[in-house]
Structures are given as C-alpha cells and as structure tokens.
XYZ file of C-alpha atoms in Angstrom:
719
model
C 3.619 6.907 -35.455
C 4.421 3.750 -33.501
C 2.744 2.744 -30.222
C 4.090 0.275 -27.681
C 1.531 -1.276 -25.309
C 2.523 -3.227 -22.196
C -0.548 -5.136 -20.941
C 0.676 -6.438 -17.577
C -0.895 -8.503 -14.823
C -1.801 -5.461 -12.703
C -1.169 -2.402 -14.907
C -1.278 -1.210 -18.512
C 1.295 1.163 -20.029
C 1.713 2.777 -23.412
C 4.303 4.926 -25.137
C 3.658 6.777 -28.402
C 6.648 7.662 -30.562
C 7.015 9.692 -33.761
C 8.494 8.298 -36.937
C 11.895 9.617 -35.825
C 11.680 7.737 -32.494
C 10.922 10.773 -30.327
C 8.480 10.033 -27.482
C 5.207 11.959 -27.829
C 3.154 10.555 -24.948
C 3.125 7.920 -22.222
C 0.615 6.665 -19.653
C 0.502 4.127 -16.818
C -2.622 2.900 -14.991
C -3.898 -0.075 -13.015
C -6.518 -2.028 -14.929
C -8.351 -3.708 -12.025
C -8.547 -7.044 -13.922
C -10.075 -5.311 -16.988
C -7.146 -5.460 -19.387
C -9.165 -5.195 -22.606
C -11.244 -2.290 -21.291
C -8.152 -0.353 -20.241
C -6.480 -0.913 -23.633
C -9.664 0.302 -25.350
C -9.576 3.438 -23.194
C -5.945 3.999 -24.202
C -6.684 3.569 -27.923
C -9.633 5.971 -27.823
C -7.391 8.542 -26.167
C -4.603 7.984 -28.682
C -6.946 8.459 -31.653
C -8.764 11.497 -30.286
C -5.883 13.325 -28.657
C -2.840 12.325 -30.702
C -4.449 11.466 -34.098
C -3.270 7.860 -33.892
C -4.775 6.591 -37.183
C -5.885 3.106 -38.334
C -4.237 1.739 -41.507
C -1.433 4.309 -41.145
C 0.202 3.924 -37.736
C 1.468 0.764 -36.073
C 1.031 -0.874 -32.676
C 3.171 -3.481 -30.900
C 2.161 -5.254 -27.685
C 3.784 -7.181 -24.855
C 2.757 -8.434 -21.427
C 0.444 -11.111 -20.055
C -2.651 -9.818 -21.881
C -1.074 -9.103 -25.253
C -1.862 -12.480 -26.825
C -5.639 -11.983 -26.654
C -5.743 -8.269 -27.543
C -3.152 -7.999 -30.352
C -5.134 -9.894 -33.059
C -8.189 -7.736 -32.373
C -6.384 -4.471 -33.196
C -3.870 -5.642 -35.788
C -0.892 -5.449 -33.431
C 2.123 -7.721 -33.210
C 3.082 -9.459 -29.956
C 6.673 -9.133 -28.736
C 7.974 -11.242 -25.863
C 8.464 -9.206 -22.659
C 12.108 -9.970 -21.982
C 13.066 -9.400 -25.613
C 11.322 -6.012 -25.506
C 12.984 -4.948 -22.245
C 16.414 -6.056 -23.488
C 16.010 -4.067 -26.714
C 15.159 -0.878 -24.818
C 18.079 -1.347 -22.430
C 20.581 -1.921 -25.233
C 19.437 1.243 -26.993
C 19.243 3.527 -23.940
C 21.979 2.071 -21.687
C 24.683 0.366 -23.769
C 27.010 0.046 -20.742
C 24.516 -1.832 -18.526
C 25.524 -5.439 -17.771
C 22.664 -6.566 -15.496
C 18.945 -5.729 -15.376
C 16.371 -6.589 -12.713
C 12.745 -5.881 -13.528
C 10.196 -6.515 -10.770
C 6.574 -6.488 -11.831
C 3.270 -7.093 -10.146
C 3.448 -10.885 -10.250
C 6.736 -11.798 -11.883
C 10.427 -10.956 -11.874
C 12.992 -10.955 -14.667
C 16.775 -10.735 -14.633
C 18.857 -10.155 -17.764
C 22.635 -10.560 -18.029
C 24.431 -8.821 -20.911
C 27.748 -10.498 -21.655
C 30.395 -9.408 -24.144
C 31.573 -12.182 -26.455
C 33.619 -11.814 -29.639
C 32.662 -8.178 -30.041
C 28.922 -8.754 -29.599
C 26.534 -8.878 -26.678
C 24.896 -12.097 -25.567
C 21.823 -12.088 -23.351
C 21.077 -14.568 -20.604
C 17.569 -14.365 -19.140
C 16.003 -15.853 -16.018
C 12.331 -15.417 -15.160
C 10.101 -16.179 -12.213
C 6.394 -16.276 -12.940
C 4.844 -19.010 -10.770
C 5.562 -17.858 -7.230
C 4.597 -14.515 -5.733
C 7.642 -14.282 -3.459
C 9.588 -11.120 -4.165
C 7.074 -9.432 -6.467
C 5.331 -6.096 -6.162
C 1.932 -7.606 -5.380
C 3.304 -9.470 -2.379
C 5.041 -6.379 -0.989
C 1.890 -4.280 -1.367
C -0.343 -6.994 0.098
C 1.795 -7.298 3.215
C 1.994 -3.512 3.552
C -1.811 -3.245 3.351
C -2.144 -5.853 6.057
C 0.241 -3.897 8.261
C -1.654 -0.669 7.520
C 1.280 1.126 5.884
C 0.400 0.925 2.166
C 0.401 4.714 1.833
C 3.749 5.104 3.612
C 5.431 2.213 1.765
C 7.184 4.326 -0.923
C 8.867 6.401 1.812
C 9.818 3.558 4.165
C 13.521 2.810 4.386
C 15.839 -0.172 4.585
C 19.066 1.149 6.066
C 19.465 1.325 9.841
C 16.835 -1.257 10.814
C 17.317 -4.670 12.397
C 16.507 -7.332 9.822
C 14.548 -10.533 10.480
C 14.290 -13.799 8.599
C 11.467 -13.715 6.043
C 11.170 -16.498 3.504
C 12.061 -15.286 0.031
C 11.322 -18.505 -1.834
C 7.540 -18.494 -1.536
C 5.141 -15.618 -1.047
C 2.876 -17.740 1.162
C 5.686 -18.687 3.534
C 6.886 -15.082 3.539
C 3.440 -13.910 4.639
C 3.448 -16.498 7.429
C 6.842 -15.195 8.561
C 5.511 -11.624 8.585
C 2.574 -12.780 10.731
C 5.015 -14.358 13.186
C 7.010 -11.133 13.455
C 3.827 -9.143 14.056
C 2.826 -11.589 16.782
C 6.243 -11.169 18.385
C 5.855 -7.387 18.589
C 8.484 -6.531 15.960
C 8.048 -2.966 14.687
C 6.398 -2.337 11.322
C 9.505 -0.518 10.071
C 11.686 -3.555 10.764
C 9.225 -5.911 9.032
C 9.093 -3.747 5.897
C 12.893 -3.460 5.840
C 13.053 -7.263 6.150
C 10.640 -7.562 3.215
C 12.929 -5.411 1.073
C 15.790 -7.670 2.174
C 13.838 -10.779 1.147
C 13.008 -9.364 -2.299
C 16.625 -8.549 -3.116
C 17.783 -11.873 -1.686
C 15.266 -13.713 -3.880
C 16.653 -11.940 -6.951
C 20.327 -12.399 -6.170
C 20.193 -15.900 -4.668
C 17.617 -17.522 -6.959
C 17.147 -15.689 -10.239
C 20.826 -15.061 -10.951
C 21.528 -18.844 -10.971
C 25.022 -18.308 -9.595
C 25.995 -15.582 -12.084
C 27.491 -12.348 -10.766
C 25.622 -9.129 -11.633
C 28.323 -6.812 -12.964
C 28.127 -3.015 -13.043
C 26.355 -1.104 -14.381
C 23.097 -2.399 -12.930
C 19.674 -1.181 -14.066
C 16.570 -1.529 -11.861
C 13.220 -1.485 -13.673
C 9.553 -1.948 -12.796
C 7.193 -0.253 -10.378
C 8.551 -1.627 -7.062
C 12.147 -0.739 -7.949
C 11.051 2.759 -8.968
C 8.569 3.610 -6.231
C 10.055 1.992 -3.085
C 13.061 3.932 -1.792
C 13.846 1.200 0.745
C 14.062 -1.417 -1.986
C 16.591 0.697 -3.875
C 18.648 1.006 -0.673
C 18.591 -2.775 -0.211
C 19.799 -3.316 -3.773
C 22.700 -0.924 -3.325
C 23.768 -2.453 0.010
C 23.689 -6.015 -1.330
C 25.381 -5.245 -4.639
C 28.165 -3.294 -2.937
C 28.737 -6.242 -0.558
C 28.594 -8.764 -3.418
C 31.118 -6.860 -5.517
C 33.477 -6.654 -2.556
C 33.171 -10.375 -1.782
C 33.725 -11.417 -5.401
C 36.416 -8.806 -6.008
C 34.637 -7.157 -8.908
C 36.602 -4.206 -10.281
C 34.540 -1.010 -10.453
C 35.019 1.616 -13.181
C 37.538 4.296 -12.257
C 36.060 7.254 -10.411
C 32.727 5.486 -9.715
C 31.452 4.263 -6.373
C 29.133 1.262 -6.007
C 26.004 3.337 -5.341
C 26.350 5.351 -8.552
C 26.589 2.146 -10.584
C 23.015 1.131 -9.662
C 20.660 3.076 -11.942
C 16.909 3.628 -11.522
C 15.598 5.673 -14.481
C 12.550 7.916 -14.078
C 10.763 6.045 -16.889
C 11.546 2.604 -15.429
C 7.904 1.586 -15.912
C 7.948 1.944 -19.680
C 10.956 -0.073 -20.840
C 8.899 -3.010 -22.129
C 6.667 -0.637 -24.106
C 9.713 1.276 -25.375
C 11.318 -1.987 -26.441
C 8.199 -2.837 -28.453
C 8.626 0.367 -30.438
C 12.372 -0.204 -30.837
C 11.889 -3.690 -32.282
C 8.786 -2.727 -34.232
C 10.646 -0.056 -36.185
C 12.793 -2.804 -37.758
C 9.725 -4.712 -39.013
C 8.274 -4.314 -42.545
C 5.688 -1.481 -42.838
C 2.697 -3.828 -43.008
C 3.569 -5.605 -39.733
C 1.643 -4.317 -36.719
C -0.546 -2.041 -38.823
C -3.221 -0.653 -36.529
C -6.741 -1.749 -37.563
C -8.735 0.395 -35.145
C -10.521 -0.637 -31.960
C -13.822 -1.865 -33.445
C -13.087 -5.571 -32.993
C -11.766 -4.922 -29.486
C -15.022 -3.183 -28.534
C -16.964 -6.127 -30.009
C -14.832 -8.532 -27.979
C -15.573 -6.606 -24.776
C -19.308 -6.328 -25.466
C -20.006 -9.746 -26.993
C -17.070 -11.933 -27.962
C -15.636 -12.623 -24.534
C -19.053 -13.576 -23.171
C -19.548 -16.167 -25.899
C -16.116 -17.646 -25.162
C -16.815 -17.688 -21.430
C -20.038 -19.632 -22.038
C -18.056 -22.261 -23.915
C -15.178 -22.536 -21.423
C -16.757 -21.727 -18.055
C -19.550 -23.112 -15.898
C -22.722 -21.682 -14.407
C -22.636 -19.322 -11.460
C -23.147 -20.171 -7.789
C -26.930 -20.453 -8.250
C -29.321 -21.714 -10.891
C -32.571 -19.846 -10.220
C -33.396 -16.682 -8.318
C -35.757 -18.690 -6.099
C -32.936 -21.057 -5.123
C -30.709 -18.119 -4.184
C -33.407 -16.400 -2.125
C -34.232 -19.605 -0.278
C -30.551 -20.100 0.548
C -30.181 -16.529 1.819
C -33.269 -16.830 4.035
C -31.919 -20.013 5.601
C -28.308 -18.938 6.137
C -28.573 -15.186 6.707
C -26.835 -14.369 10.008
C -29.247 -13.509 12.832
C -29.113 -10.171 14.616
C -26.888 -10.379 17.680
C -25.754 -8.025 20.452
C -22.621 -6.239 19.314
C -22.354 -3.057 21.343
C -23.036 -1.656 24.771
C -26.612 -0.566 24.095
C -27.690 -4.108 23.338
C -26.969 -5.377 26.861
C -27.695 -3.671 30.199
C -24.541 -2.686 32.037
C -25.708 -4.585 35.140
C -25.600 -7.839 33.123
C -22.053 -7.034 32.006
C -20.943 -6.468 35.589
C -20.740 -10.244 36.119
C -19.230 -11.851 33.027
C -16.171 -13.615 31.671
C -14.130 -12.282 28.756
C -12.831 -14.374 25.870
C -10.300 -12.995 23.388
C -9.079 -14.369 20.083
C -6.029 -12.532 18.763
C -5.989 -13.666 15.147
C -3.720 -12.880 12.238
C -5.945 -10.202 10.694
C -8.385 -9.222 13.456
C -8.708 -9.448 17.218
C -12.080 -10.500 18.599
C -13.556 -10.486 22.102
C -16.810 -11.642 23.696
C -18.404 -11.314 27.116
C -20.283 -14.348 28.449
C -22.681 -14.429 31.378
C -22.334 -17.197 33.993
C -25.276 -18.824 32.173
C -23.119 -18.912 28.998
C -25.136 -16.258 27.189
C -23.256 -14.013 24.758
C -23.667 -10.485 26.129
C -21.243 -8.524 23.972
C -19.027 -8.991 20.920
C -16.387 -6.608 19.613
C -13.421 -6.722 17.305
C -10.433 -4.665 16.221
C -8.479 -4.776 12.984
C -4.919 -5.839 13.686
C -2.634 -2.848 14.202
C 0.432 -4.963 13.551
C 1.138 -5.463 17.274
C -0.770 -7.765 19.660
C -0.292 -5.386 22.595
C -1.954 -2.558 20.672
C -4.730 -4.954 19.635
C -5.271 -5.866 23.298
C -5.475 -2.199 24.258
C -8.135 -1.597 21.598
C -10.258 -4.599 22.571
C -10.215 -4.003 26.314
C -10.966 -0.304 25.825
C -14.135 -1.315 23.947
C -15.084 -3.808 26.649
C -14.577 -1.265 29.421
C -16.586 1.343 27.517
C -19.457 -1.169 27.308
C -19.716 -1.267 31.104
C -17.528 -4.172 32.234
C -15.607 -3.314 35.399
C -14.108 -6.466 36.939
C -14.561 -9.663 34.895
C -14.920 -13.032 36.580
C -12.171 -14.429 34.362
C -10.338 -13.961 31.070
C -9.657 -16.596 28.412
C -7.328 -16.037 25.498
C -6.474 -17.866 22.252
C -5.078 -17.163 18.798
C -1.699 -16.208 17.347
C -1.050 -13.550 19.968
C -2.065 -15.625 22.991
C 1.406 -16.836 23.930
C 2.795 -13.312 24.011
C -0.165 -11.705 25.803
C -1.183 -14.298 28.380
C 1.131 -13.012 31.137
C 0.914 -9.373 30.117
C -2.866 -9.129 30.573
C -3.088 -11.795 33.257
C -5.136 -14.362 31.351
C -6.734 -17.107 33.428
C -7.160 -19.609 30.604
C -4.670 -19.574 27.702
C -6.337 -21.971 25.253
C -5.031 -23.770 22.181
C -6.981 -22.686 19.084
C -8.344 -26.123 18.239
C -9.709 -26.549 21.767
C -11.285 -23.078 21.733
C -13.020 -23.609 18.381
C -14.258 -27.069 19.339
C -15.712 -25.742 22.619
C -17.492 -22.892 20.822
C -19.076 -25.184 18.241
C -20.153 -27.857 20.728
C -21.722 -25.215 22.962
C -24.250 -24.406 20.233
C -24.298 -27.758 18.378
C -23.483 -30.601 20.808
C -24.370 -33.246 18.186
C -21.883 -31.953 15.567
C -19.790 -34.503 13.669
C -17.353 -32.086 12.044
C -16.260 -28.481 12.560
C -14.755 -26.565 9.652
C -13.115 -23.328 10.740
C -11.725 -21.174 7.916
C -9.795 -18.239 9.309
C -7.476 -15.560 8.034
C -4.340 -17.623 7.430
C -5.265 -21.184 8.346
C -7.890 -23.875 7.964
C -8.922 -26.120 10.859
C -11.049 -29.246 10.414
C -12.068 -30.942 13.671
C -13.610 -34.428 13.482
C -15.748 -35.283 16.516
C -16.825 -38.541 18.105
C -19.233 -38.532 21.047
C -18.684 -34.824 21.672
C -14.887 -34.948 21.769
C -12.230 -34.274 19.115
C -11.038 -37.573 17.643
C -8.979 -36.123 14.794
C -8.114 -32.743 13.327
C -6.501 -31.359 10.195
C -4.656 -28.053 10.207
C -3.284 -26.151 7.226
C -1.347 -23.042 8.213
C 1.131 -22.576 5.350
C -0.740 -22.463 2.051
C -3.234 -19.688 1.378
C -5.354 -21.566 -1.150
C -8.291 -22.182 1.155
C -8.253 -19.331 3.642
C -9.848 -15.940 4.025
C -6.706 -13.870 3.594
C -6.265 -15.173 0.050
C -9.866 -14.319 -0.855
C -9.492 -10.909 0.749
C -6.218 -10.283 -1.065
C -7.793 -11.008 -4.456
C -10.791 -8.790 -3.641
C -8.483 -5.922 -2.593
C -6.544 -6.303 -5.809
C -9.832 -5.797 -7.657
C -10.725 -2.834 -5.382
C -13.789 -4.669 -4.045
C -14.635 -3.907 -0.382
C -14.743 -6.928 1.916
C -18.427 -6.485 2.730
C -19.341 -6.563 -0.988
C -17.544 -9.803 -1.872
C -20.585 -12.095 -1.539
C -22.867 -9.715 -3.421
C -20.372 -9.401 -6.272
C -19.781 -13.177 -6.422
C -23.546 -13.851 -6.547
C -23.825 -11.369 -9.444
C -21.755 -13.653 -11.705
C -23.859 -15.784 -14.075
C -20.824 -17.761 -15.261
C -17.524 -18.586 -13.538
C -14.105 -19.674 -14.818
C -12.732 -23.102 -14.014
C -9.890 -22.598 -11.545
C -7.322 -25.158 -10.450
C -7.404 -26.693 -6.987
C -4.191 -26.549 -5.017
C -1.391 -24.184 -4.062
C -2.372 -20.564 -3.628
C 0.583 -19.434 -5.704
C -0.504 -21.481 -8.720
C -4.083 -20.382 -8.135
C -2.907 -16.771 -8.319
C -1.205 -17.535 -11.631
C -4.419 -19.207 -12.819
C -6.358 -16.016 -12.000
C -4.019 -14.013 -14.250
C -4.607 -16.493 -17.069
C -8.373 -16.144 -16.674
C -8.081 -12.345 -16.808
C -6.364 -12.662 -20.173
C -9.409 -14.544 -21.441
C -11.725 -11.734 -20.399
C -13.102 -13.030 -17.101
C -14.083 -10.137 -14.828
C -13.623 -9.572 -11.113
C -17.126 -10.743 -10.094
C -16.734 -13.978 -12.026
C -13.244 -14.673 -10.692
C -14.435 -14.124 -7.103
C -17.304 -16.562 -7.711
C -14.803 -19.057 -9.127
C -12.614 -18.683 -6.028
C -15.615 -19.294 -3.774
C -16.476 -22.421 -5.775
C -12.949 -23.852 -5.602
C -12.547 -23.044 -1.884
C -14.328 -26.209 -0.604
C -12.018 -28.401 -2.687
C -9.001 -26.630 -1.258
C -10.373 -26.840 2.286
C -11.563 -30.456 2.358
C -9.340 -32.212 -0.185
C -6.154 -30.151 -0.542
C -5.787 -28.860 3.031
C -7.766 -31.491 4.927
C -6.885 -34.565 2.888
C -10.464 -35.839 3.280
C -11.309 -37.602 0.034
C -14.114 -39.605 1.658
C -16.211 -36.875 3.258
C -19.070 -39.260 4.028
C -16.880 -41.054 6.585
C -16.682 -37.874 8.658
C -20.385 -37.754 9.573
C -23.560 -35.934 8.636
C -23.684 -32.755 10.735
C -21.194 -30.060 9.728
C -20.584 -26.763 11.517
C -19.052 -23.935 9.459
C -17.312 -21.200 11.423
C -14.492 -18.698 11.160
C -14.608 -15.206 9.697
C -14.510 -16.470 6.104
C -17.923 -18.086 6.578
C -19.468 -14.670 7.109
C -19.244 -14.528 3.310
C -22.509 -16.100 2.098
C -21.007 -16.919 -1.298
C -18.416 -19.115 0.444
C -21.181 -20.744 2.514
C -23.180 -21.441 -0.661
C -20.180 -23.135 -2.260
C -19.543 -25.148 0.918
C -23.163 -26.292 1.166
C -23.265 -27.346 -2.494
C -19.972 -29.228 -2.214
C -20.826 -31.098 0.993
C -24.277 -32.077 -0.262
C -22.797 -33.300 -3.540
C -20.914 -35.843 -1.397
C -23.536 -36.358 1.352
C -27.036 -35.509 0.033
C -28.695 -35.713 3.459
C -25.990 -33.740 5.295
C -27.057 -31.141 7.854
C -24.924 -28.007 7.441
C -25.146 -25.141 9.916
C -23.226 -21.883 10.229
C -22.095 -20.900 13.711
C -24.229 -17.939 14.868
C -21.006 -16.165 15.898
C -18.760 -17.578 13.179
C -16.117 -14.870 13.388
C -16.030 -14.856 17.199
C -16.074 -18.639 17.729
C -12.490 -18.766 19.014
C -13.171 -16.005 21.530
C -16.349 -17.784 22.737
C -14.377 -20.996 23.221
C -11.736 -19.156 25.257
C -14.461 -17.534 27.372
C -16.082 -20.933 28.036
C -12.742 -22.295 29.279
C -12.323 -19.249 31.543
C -15.856 -19.787 32.854
C -15.024 -23.390 33.803
C -12.066 -22.134 35.825
C -14.224 -19.543 37.610
C -16.863 -22.184 38.403
C -14.161 -24.267 40.102
C -13.549 -21.368 42.512
C -10.305 -20.002 41.071
C -9.933 -16.200 41.397
C -9.076 -14.218 38.280
C -5.507 -13.105 37.543
C -6.672 -10.320 35.232
C -4.487 -7.237 35.760
C -7.285 -4.750 35.179
C -8.366 -2.341 32.456
C -6.260 0.534 33.784
C -3.061 -1.519 33.628
C -3.739 -2.627 30.041
C -4.676 0.864 28.885
C -1.435 2.226 30.334
C 0.869 -0.507 29.058
C 4.277 0.788 28.059
C 6.510 -1.547 26.111
C 9.612 -1.660 23.961
C 11.072 -4.303 21.663
C 14.725 -5.157 21.162
C 16.262 -7.309 18.439
C 20.029 -7.018 18.478
C 23.197 -9.146 18.711
C 22.686 -9.262 22.484
C 19.307 -11.013 22.028
C 20.671 -13.877 19.885
C 20.199 -17.262 21.540
C 23.463 -19.214 21.968
C 22.150 -22.452 23.503
C 22.461 -24.331 20.193
C 24.005 -23.837 16.711
C 20.745 -22.467 15.277
C 21.383 -19.082 16.972
C 17.792 -17.805 16.851
C 17.483 -14.043 16.361
C 15.167 -13.536 19.321
C 13.130 -10.451 20.130
C 12.877 -9.175 23.711
C 9.523 -7.517 24.401
C 9.791 -5.570 27.646
C 6.547 -4.443 29.242
C 6.149 -2.098 32.204
C 3.885 -3.904 34.689
C 3.250 -3.263 38.398
C 5.355 -5.711 40.399
C 7.679 -6.529 37.529
C 10.915 -8.123 38.792
C 13.230 -6.695 36.154
C 16.468 -8.300 34.926
C 19.438 -6.219 36.063
C 21.822 -9.096 35.255
C 20.742 -9.411 31.580
C 22.867 -8.444 28.582
C 19.909 -6.167 27.856
C 19.314 -4.904 31.408
C 15.763 -4.421 32.633
C 14.912 -2.333 35.744
C 12.381 -3.325 38.388
C 8.778 -2.733 37.400
C 9.319 -4.336 33.991
C 8.756 -7.887 32.752
C 10.284 -9.519 29.693
C 8.616 -11.712 27.073
C 10.964 -13.514 24.683
C 9.713 -14.173 21.148
C 11.043 -15.672 17.888
C 12.652 -18.596 19.696
C 12.531 -22.053 18.100
C 12.555 -24.163 21.278
C 11.971 -23.785 25.067
C 15.682 -23.128 25.643
C 15.274 -19.854 23.791
C 12.972 -18.587 26.535
C 15.866 -18.197 28.956
C 18.899 -15.951 29.035
C 21.330 -17.674 31.458
C 22.199 -21.046 33.016
C 20.062 -20.556 36.119
C 16.957 -19.924 34.054
C 17.822 -22.925 31.859
C 17.969 -25.163 34.945
C 14.523 -23.926 35.955
C 13.115 -24.742 32.508
C 14.622 -28.238 32.615
C 13.204 -28.830 36.098
C 9.734 -27.801 34.899
C 9.955 -30.098 31.870
C 11.014 -33.001 34.117
C 8.123 -32.256 36.481
C 5.651 -32.338 33.597
C 7.128 -35.583 32.241
C 6.865 -37.168 35.687
C 3.253 -36.005 36.143
C 2.220 -37.026 32.614
C 4.485 -39.941 31.605
C 4.808 -41.060 28.017
C 2.846 -44.316 28.153
C 3.992 -45.395 24.692
C 7.622 -45.069 25.759
C 6.933 -47.053 28.931
C 5.344 -49.858 26.883
C 8.267 -49.843 24.458
C 10.812 -50.200 27.266
C 8.796 -52.979 28.868
C 8.396 -54.869 25.583
C 12.063 -54.643 24.620
C 13.627 -55.013 28.075
C 16.723 -57.282 28.322
C 15.817 -60.916 28.861
C 18.120 -63.697 29.948
C 16.801 -67.226 29.254
C-alpha cells in the first residue's frame, strides 16, 4: 500500500491507496499547531485499522511540515505544487487552470499544450495572508458569522472595496465597513470578491485562465459564496477576452469543484510515488517520530530558542502580585443606584469591543461595562446603553464618545463630547498618573504612543495598518490554536522556552510562526514568543522610538491588550532593559481608558453649564435604521467616485430628505459613511455650499499661522 500525507499549515490530510491505485481510506483534520502529533495519530490509525506495515508499505509527504517529519518515518518529500499537478493531470486531463487556496497560501497552475505535451506554469503566494482561508475565517469570526460562513452567498449583494493585496489592509477595510454600518452579508460577499480578485489579478501574472478550471482547497470547497464569485468573474473574463467555450457547455459548468478537493496534494504524492523505485519512501514505523515528539524536539528547542518569560518562580509571583489588576466596580450591585443617578457616561466604540463607564461629578468610576462588537456600531450602542440603564442610570449629566464608531454615532445618540482617541486616552492616563512621561495604548487594531511634557501631549505615534503589535493579532493566533482569550497569559507563562520570532510586519510574523511550528514549537511557546516580540514591534517598529530613554522614566500601559499579564511582563522587561530605573504602571482600567477619557471631557462640558444633548435611553433602545449602498449613493463631486453608504436612522424630529436620489421621509436623519473627503458628506449643491461656508468659518476663526508667516516672508518687495 502507498500513503500520501499532506502536512499543511492548519490541517493534516492522508489518503491510503492499494497497490492498484484504488483509494482505501482518507482523513482530514486540523492539527492545532501540533503537526507531528497529528501525523503520529494518523500513522497509529493506519497501522491498527488498515494494517499499514513498516518495511513493506510506502509513505510520501508534502506540505509545510513534511521536511521535518519525513526523515523520521522513512518517507520521501514531494513539493506541493508538483504533487497537486500530478493528481490533476491524472484525474482531470482536460483542465487548463487550477486554483488551490489553503490556510495560509495560494497556488495557481496553468497547463499549456505545446508540441503534443503539457507544460506547467506555477505561481505561488506564501508570504501574505490576503486571500487565504485563514484570513477569511478570521474576519468571519470577528463578525460573528464563522458558523454561517459556508452558507453565505456572493450573488445579489452590493460589493465594497476591500484590499486584496494584503491581509492586514483587508482587515482594516472590513473594520471601516463595519463602522459605516454595512451589513455583514455585504462584507462577506466583498471578502469573496477580494479573494477571487487577488487570484486573478495577482497570481495569474497576466495569463488568462482557460476552461476547464479546477478549484481546490478547503475554502474553495466549503464556501458556496466563493464558488459563486469564481464563476461570475471567470464568465466575465472569458467574455472580455473572447475565449471560445467548448460546444454545448456554459461557463458555470466549466468551473469544477470536486468533492475530494482537499486531498489532491496527498493523491499526487501517491501518484508520483508509484513511479519511484520500491525502496524509496519505505515506511520505517513511527518510533522515531514518537521519540522526536517526546524528546528530540525539546533538545532542538533548547539549542535554538531562549528562556521563557520568567527565570524563577519567585520572580513570576512577585511580578503577578505587583501588576495583578485590582478589583473594580463592574456591575450594578457594586454601586448604589442613587450614586448613578448623577453621573456622566463615556463610551469607546472600538474595533473589537465597545466599552462604557459612568463617572461621578467627583470623577470616581461608578460603573464599567462592555459589549463584544456585533458588527454594527448602532447595535453596539443599543447593547451598552441597555446595560447602563439596567444599572440604574436614568438621565446622565452628559455623554462623551470616542473610538472607531464615534463619528457615525455622535449625532444618533446625541453625544455632548465627541473626542479624538488620542485626546481621550491621554486624559484617562493623566487623570490617574498626572506625572506620566509616556502613555502606551495597545488596542485591538492600532497602537498609540503618547509622549508627554508638563502634562500635555508633545508628540504621538500611531500605527493603524500593521497588526504586528496589536491585540487583534495576538487574539487571532490564540484562536487559531483554540486557546480562549482569558487563558492566553496563563498558557504563555507555562512555556519554559520560546522561539525566536522576527520583529516587523504581521504578515511575515505569521509566516515565521508557521516555520516555528515545523520545528516542533507548541502553542504555549509560540504565544510566549509573540508576547516577547510585541514590545519591539510596539516601540521600535510601530513607534520608531530607538532611543527609549529620551522619552522619560514613567510609562503608563493601557489598552485591552495590557490586560494580558504576559504582555505586561514582556513590556516591563523590555523597558527596563533600556531604562533600568523606569517606573512602569498599568492603568487600573486599561481596557476602558478611552471611555474614561471621553467621560472626563463630557464632565468638563457639564461643569461649564452646558445642558446635555443626549437623546435618552428609550430613543436608543428603539432605534430603527437601514443602510443603502447603490449607484444612487455614489459621490460625483470628484473623479474618485466614492461608493458611499447612506445610514438612515429614525429619530424624533428628523428632517428627512424628500429631494434626495434616495428619498427620506420626515422623522428620519441620514448619516453618510465611506466618503474620502468632506464633500462626500453632502448630496447636492446647496449642502456643498453650507460645507464650504463652515470650512471658511473655521479657517477664519483658527487661521493657519504658518501660512500667514510664509506670505509675509515672501511678499513682493520693490526696492
């Protein structure tokens, strides 16, 4: 018998074939970063259930983990693309183009006839996560639709621009669409669009995929919407390039997705292995593999890796005692309702969670609450304010708001103080630590470093595109390893050795993680390695601060990521390696710092005598809204032609827009999102004049002093 093993970045597959080539068995499972352990499980099953015998049967391997495992079991390694191509040629001789989408890479293969033989042209993508299965699943998990993803469709939905070149930029685009109130169905359809576009625009290198087309890999097999996107794009491409289709066949029938699309690499291993001499790939049993798992990999890790996040148990316990978060009020029972009757509310609508706090007039935190993002800021607002009302708040003194969803929500909920994120986080830190020199806020999708002089922000660094130093990247890796968020620190502290990871781009860091898995590093150790490299990515890569000592001596760590004590430990060790006498504190409300800052700004407004504009809990609970993205919403003020989204909300006193191309009755107000400039906020010339008048008023009230000096210095002069 011959066995083909595909040891991939996220899954392992095997096929077992008889001497005549007939398939006897197949299996597909996720390995959860334990490639060697999963292969051992497969081999035990093959020996016990199918009498797969050492020194008699043969085994051939492919995939990212094959290079380490093959020598331990006597197998021969076959390159992935070569294996896939061999299986396709044997099973589908008429196929001219193959797209295989895996967990973290994509492959396209062109079969071209030349002088009576077939030539193969191969293009691979393995560095960037854009367009791969892991990225699609990660975004779906964030939107809360991972279970529905296989059934979600492509056809019939309005599509939005999502970057297909880089997985990090694509995630940022998805966040923007969520913030703008775009429906989950439209975002997922746009993701399918981006994946197919990435394949056809980048990986084909200008070549035309000719029929028949074969789609392989888990995403192409499991996601019905992705198959729809392929068929729509290929039909359009063939029409544009005047490709002749076989007689009696329509475009849809020329795109094939076989039921065993997952196993083509493993099948190709068997196909190519059968042409090898009998002694090649002779299975030697799994004894050495078991030794490698139990002992060998640990010896190699000691040679290549470094120590864990702590040296002695006493050091770790002392750190935990010093930095363990104090108990704080977090629900209604912790604060009397009479205290909550006079308070201000601060809200931070972030990329992954929405947070809110209630502050007393004396600036005491009375209540904190949060809600996981439901994929729509309006729904997040409903959830937060329902919790606040249930805690006993009736009529707040004021409402402050910050975060990604602030711009959309400020008029809908009647916010008194819409606050820029950097201002909110600086106010929250200075409230508790007025002598701070630097604030490091690590959030879900960005990193903010605020440098302070005399209690005011003198400089700041913001990284909102790359995921290398933020919480969402850490969370994504933990989810991939099936580790709950609350267990990340505990699991990272359990590692006694950690791999050496590369500082820099999150995409390359993801590729580095796969390489470390091949060497036998386990989930706990990889998480500890990520925590250790995070300070470098935050301070050096994102912040560009090579001379940390010039910043100051007192550092405040805040943001939800710093609730993870393993991250705090890495931060403390890194900062003190640069500044031995540095004072490093963690904000007592690290995850809610933005909301506290917004509440403090709202409190200042109330103290000046301004009445609140808050619309009330009943109005927010009963909000009815609809979103529209259509040709009628496209902005035509400039050649960019932004595909705007109109978010129409039913609000008492709404003026409506009967004159609009998308009419709106009285009692409704419109918020315009996905515009690139202020002109995109208006629909007609009259509104544009009003925007220009407001901009001129602001410029007159706050003149550009630098421009005034320039004009004065370079004014015409006649001698």
